[in-house]
Coordinates of C-alpha atoms and ligand atoms in Angstrom, one line a residue:
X1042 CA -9.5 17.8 2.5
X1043 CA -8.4 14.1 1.3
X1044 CA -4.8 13.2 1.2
X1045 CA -3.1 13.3 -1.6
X1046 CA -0.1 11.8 -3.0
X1047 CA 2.7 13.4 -1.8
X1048 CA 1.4 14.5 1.1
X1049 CA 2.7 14.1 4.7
X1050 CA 0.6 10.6 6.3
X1051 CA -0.9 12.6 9.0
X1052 CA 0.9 11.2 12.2
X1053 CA -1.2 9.7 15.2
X1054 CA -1.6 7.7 18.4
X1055 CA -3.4 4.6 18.7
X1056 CA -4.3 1.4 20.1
X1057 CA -3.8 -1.6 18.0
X1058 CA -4.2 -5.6 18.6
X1059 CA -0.2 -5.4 18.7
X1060 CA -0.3 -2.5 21.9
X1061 CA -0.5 1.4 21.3
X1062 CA 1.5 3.0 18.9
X1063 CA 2.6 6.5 17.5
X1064 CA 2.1 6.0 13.6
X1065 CA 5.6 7.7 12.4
X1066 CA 7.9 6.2 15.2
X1067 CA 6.2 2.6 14.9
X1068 CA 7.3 3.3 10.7
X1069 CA 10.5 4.2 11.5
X1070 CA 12.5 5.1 8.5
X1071 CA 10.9 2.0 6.0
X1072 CA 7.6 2.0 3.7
X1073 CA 4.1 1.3 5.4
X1074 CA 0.7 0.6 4.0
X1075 CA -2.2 1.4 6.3
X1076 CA -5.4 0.0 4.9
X1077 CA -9.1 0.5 6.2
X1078 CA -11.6 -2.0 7.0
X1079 CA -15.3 -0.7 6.7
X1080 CA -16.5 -3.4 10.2
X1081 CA -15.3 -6.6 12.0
X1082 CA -16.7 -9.9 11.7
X1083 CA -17.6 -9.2 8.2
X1084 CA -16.9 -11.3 5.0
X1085 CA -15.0 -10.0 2.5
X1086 CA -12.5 -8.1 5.1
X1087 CA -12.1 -11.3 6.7
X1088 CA -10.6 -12.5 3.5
X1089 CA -8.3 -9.2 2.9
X1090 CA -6.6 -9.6 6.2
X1091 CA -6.1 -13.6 6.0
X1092 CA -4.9 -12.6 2.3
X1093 CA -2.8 -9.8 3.6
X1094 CA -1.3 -11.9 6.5
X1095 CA -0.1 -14.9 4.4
X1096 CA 1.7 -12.6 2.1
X1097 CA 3.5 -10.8 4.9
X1098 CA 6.7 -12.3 4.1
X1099 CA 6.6 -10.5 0.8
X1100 CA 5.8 -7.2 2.3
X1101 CA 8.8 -7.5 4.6
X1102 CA 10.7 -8.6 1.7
X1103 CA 10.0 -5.0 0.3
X1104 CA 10.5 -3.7 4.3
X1105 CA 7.1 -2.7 4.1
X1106 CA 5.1 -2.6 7.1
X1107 CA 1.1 -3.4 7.6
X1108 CA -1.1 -2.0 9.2
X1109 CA -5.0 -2.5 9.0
X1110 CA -8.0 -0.8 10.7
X1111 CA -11.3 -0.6 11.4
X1112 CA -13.6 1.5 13.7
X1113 CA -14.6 -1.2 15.9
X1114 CA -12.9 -1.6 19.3
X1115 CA -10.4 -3.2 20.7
X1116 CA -11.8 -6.3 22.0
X1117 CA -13.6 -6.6 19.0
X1118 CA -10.7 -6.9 16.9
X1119 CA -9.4 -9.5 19.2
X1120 CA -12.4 -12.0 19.3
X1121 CA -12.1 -11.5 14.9
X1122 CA -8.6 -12.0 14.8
X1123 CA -9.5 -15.8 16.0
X1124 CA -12.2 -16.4 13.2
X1125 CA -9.5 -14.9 10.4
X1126 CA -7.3 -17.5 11.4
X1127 CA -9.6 -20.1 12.0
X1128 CA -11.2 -19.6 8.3
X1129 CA -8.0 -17.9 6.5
X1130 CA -5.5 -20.4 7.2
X1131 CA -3.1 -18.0 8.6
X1132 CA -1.9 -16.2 11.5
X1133 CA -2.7 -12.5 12.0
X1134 CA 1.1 -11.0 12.1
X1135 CA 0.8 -7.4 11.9
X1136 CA -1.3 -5.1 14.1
X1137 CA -5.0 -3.9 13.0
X1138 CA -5.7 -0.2 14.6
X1139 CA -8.9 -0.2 17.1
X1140 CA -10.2 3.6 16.0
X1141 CA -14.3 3.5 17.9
X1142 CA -13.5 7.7 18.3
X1143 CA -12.9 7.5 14.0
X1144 CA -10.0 10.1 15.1
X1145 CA -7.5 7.8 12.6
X1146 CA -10.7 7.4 9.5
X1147 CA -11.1 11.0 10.0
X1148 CA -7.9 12.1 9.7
X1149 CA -7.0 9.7 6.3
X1150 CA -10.9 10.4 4.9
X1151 CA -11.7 7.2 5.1
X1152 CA -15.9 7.7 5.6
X1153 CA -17.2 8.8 2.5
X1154 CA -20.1 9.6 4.3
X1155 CA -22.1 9.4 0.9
X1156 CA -21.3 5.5 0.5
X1157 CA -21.9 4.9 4.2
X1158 CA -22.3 7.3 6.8
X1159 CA -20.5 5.4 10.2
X1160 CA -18.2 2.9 8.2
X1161 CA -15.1 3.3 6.3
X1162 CA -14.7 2.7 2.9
X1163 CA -11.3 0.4 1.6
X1164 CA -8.7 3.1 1.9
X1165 CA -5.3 2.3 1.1
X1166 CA -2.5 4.2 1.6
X1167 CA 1.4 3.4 0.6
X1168 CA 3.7 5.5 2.5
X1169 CA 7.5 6.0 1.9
X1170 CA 10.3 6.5 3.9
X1171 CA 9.8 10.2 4.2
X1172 CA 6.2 9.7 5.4
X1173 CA 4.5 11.2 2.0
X1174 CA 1.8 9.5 0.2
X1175 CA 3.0 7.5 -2.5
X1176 CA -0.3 6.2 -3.4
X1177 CA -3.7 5.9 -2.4
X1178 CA -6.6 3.5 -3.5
X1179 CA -10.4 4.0 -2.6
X1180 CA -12.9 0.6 -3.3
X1181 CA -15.9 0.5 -2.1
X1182 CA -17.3 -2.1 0.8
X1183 CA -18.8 -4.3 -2.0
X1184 CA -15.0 -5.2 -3.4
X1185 CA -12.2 -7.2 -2.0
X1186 CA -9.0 -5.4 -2.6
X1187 CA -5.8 -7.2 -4.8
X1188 CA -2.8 -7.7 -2.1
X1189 CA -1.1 -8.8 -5.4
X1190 CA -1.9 -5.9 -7.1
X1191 CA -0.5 -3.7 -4.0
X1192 CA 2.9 -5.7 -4.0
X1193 CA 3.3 -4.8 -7.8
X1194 CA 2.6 -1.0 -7.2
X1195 CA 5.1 -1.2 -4.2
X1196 CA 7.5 -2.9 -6.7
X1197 CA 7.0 0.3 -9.2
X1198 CA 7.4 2.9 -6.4
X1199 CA 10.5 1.4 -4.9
X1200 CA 12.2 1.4 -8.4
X1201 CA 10.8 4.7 -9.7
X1202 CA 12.2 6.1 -6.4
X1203 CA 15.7 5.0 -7.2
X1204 CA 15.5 5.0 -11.2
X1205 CA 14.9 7.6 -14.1
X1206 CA 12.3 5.1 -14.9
X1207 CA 8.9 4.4 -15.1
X1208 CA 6.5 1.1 -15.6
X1209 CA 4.5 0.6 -18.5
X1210 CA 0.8 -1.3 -18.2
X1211 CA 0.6 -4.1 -16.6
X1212 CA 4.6 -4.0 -15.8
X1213 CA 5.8 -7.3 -13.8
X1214 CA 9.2 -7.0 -11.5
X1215 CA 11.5 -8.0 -14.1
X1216 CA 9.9 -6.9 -17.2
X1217 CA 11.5 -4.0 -19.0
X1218 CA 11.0 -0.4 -18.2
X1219 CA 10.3 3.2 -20.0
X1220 CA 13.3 5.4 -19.5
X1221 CA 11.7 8.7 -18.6
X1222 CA 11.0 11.4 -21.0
X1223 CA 13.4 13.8 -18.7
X1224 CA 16.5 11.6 -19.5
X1225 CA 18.2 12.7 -23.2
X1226 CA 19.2 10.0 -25.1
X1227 CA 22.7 11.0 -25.0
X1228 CA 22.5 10.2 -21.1
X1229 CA 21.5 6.8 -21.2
X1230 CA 24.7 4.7 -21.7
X1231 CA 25.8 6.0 -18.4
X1232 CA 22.3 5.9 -16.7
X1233 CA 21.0 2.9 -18.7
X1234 CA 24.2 0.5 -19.4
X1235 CA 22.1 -2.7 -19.9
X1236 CA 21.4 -0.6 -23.1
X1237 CA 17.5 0.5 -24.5
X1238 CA 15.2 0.1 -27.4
X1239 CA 14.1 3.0 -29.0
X1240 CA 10.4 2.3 -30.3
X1241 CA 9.7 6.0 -31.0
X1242 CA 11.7 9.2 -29.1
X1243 CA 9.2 9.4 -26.4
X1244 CA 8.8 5.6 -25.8
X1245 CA 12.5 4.2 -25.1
X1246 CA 13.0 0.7 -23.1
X1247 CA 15.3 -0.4 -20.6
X1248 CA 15.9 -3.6 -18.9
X1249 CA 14.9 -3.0 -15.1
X1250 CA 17.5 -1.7 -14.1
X1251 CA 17.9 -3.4 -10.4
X1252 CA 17.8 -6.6 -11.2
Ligands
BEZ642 C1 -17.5 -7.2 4.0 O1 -16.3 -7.0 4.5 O2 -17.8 -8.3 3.7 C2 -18.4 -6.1 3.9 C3 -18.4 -5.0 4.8 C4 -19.3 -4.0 4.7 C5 -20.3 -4.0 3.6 C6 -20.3 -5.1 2.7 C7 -19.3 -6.1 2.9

């Protein structure tokens, strides 16, 4: 059955460009994303992983780790990892999982075996600190995932986890929040003491509280 959010991230062992690991140890006690690849040497996930590896230093801003894979082997990965930084104008700096077996796509149902039978589709999957699923995004081959887009969700989760708050569409770090429905209004002075606009008794604003 496919993963869903709150869910334990299935653990596993595997080889990667950056040596074997065991998923949950090599996460430690921080947030990962592990992201699927449908093949190497291919166009548009060429662009994901140079796009990905430039904005490293705002994932480990975050303490987010990356991790990337695709069913094609080792050596494989290897020779690609050249061409992404030859075309990408970057250097690959996290590891990208060789799974040939699929025992890692199986596991996170990445082949959707009515889109493609052998590839993976574009899974993504944000973990937290306690290994659940925090989120998951499907695209299909045809699309090139938003990295941007990922940060800002990783922005949301980290301040939902810590905050009686929640992000309204197309929220920005920075931009105001909605208190939750759970919190009376009575409770947010102490919660809330940048203060909060009441636009109607469901829809209450805060400034983000954690900046
Ligand atoms: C690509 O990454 O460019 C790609 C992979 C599989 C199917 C279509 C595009």
């Amino acid at each position: 059955m496919a993963l869903r959010l709150g869910d334990t991230a299935p653990n596993f062992t595997a080889e990667t460009t950056e040596g074997s690991i065991d998923f949950h140890q090599w996460l430690g006690t921080g947030w990962g994303i592990l992201f699927s690849h449908p093949a190497d040497f291919t166009p548009v996930c060429t662009t994901e992983l140079g796009a990905a590896a430039r904005l490293k230093p705002e994932f480990d801003k975050r303490g987010v780790k990356c991790v990337a894979i695709s069913v094609d082997p080792l050596k494989s990965h290897q020779g690609w990892i050249g061409d992404i930084n030859e075309t990408q104008k970057c250097s690959m700096n996290f590891p990208i999982i060789a799974d040939p077996d699929r025992k890692v796509s199986m596991l996170y149902d990445m082949i959707h075996p009515n889109a493609d039978a052998t590839f993976t589709v574009r899974s993504v999957f944000v973990i937290g600190p306690d290994k659940k699923v925090k989120l998951t995004l499907t695209y299909p081959a045809s699309t090139g995932r938003n990295f941007l887009e990922i940060l800002r969700v990783i922005d949301s989760l980290q301040l939902t986890a810590n905050y009686k708050v929640a992000t309204p569409v197309n929220w920005e770090n920075g931009q105001d929040c909605i208190i939750t429905p759970a919190v009376k209004d009575d409770e947010i002075p102490k919660l809330f003491p940048k203060g909060a606009r009441h636009v109607k008794p469901y829809l209450r604003y805060t400034p983000q509280p954690n900046r």
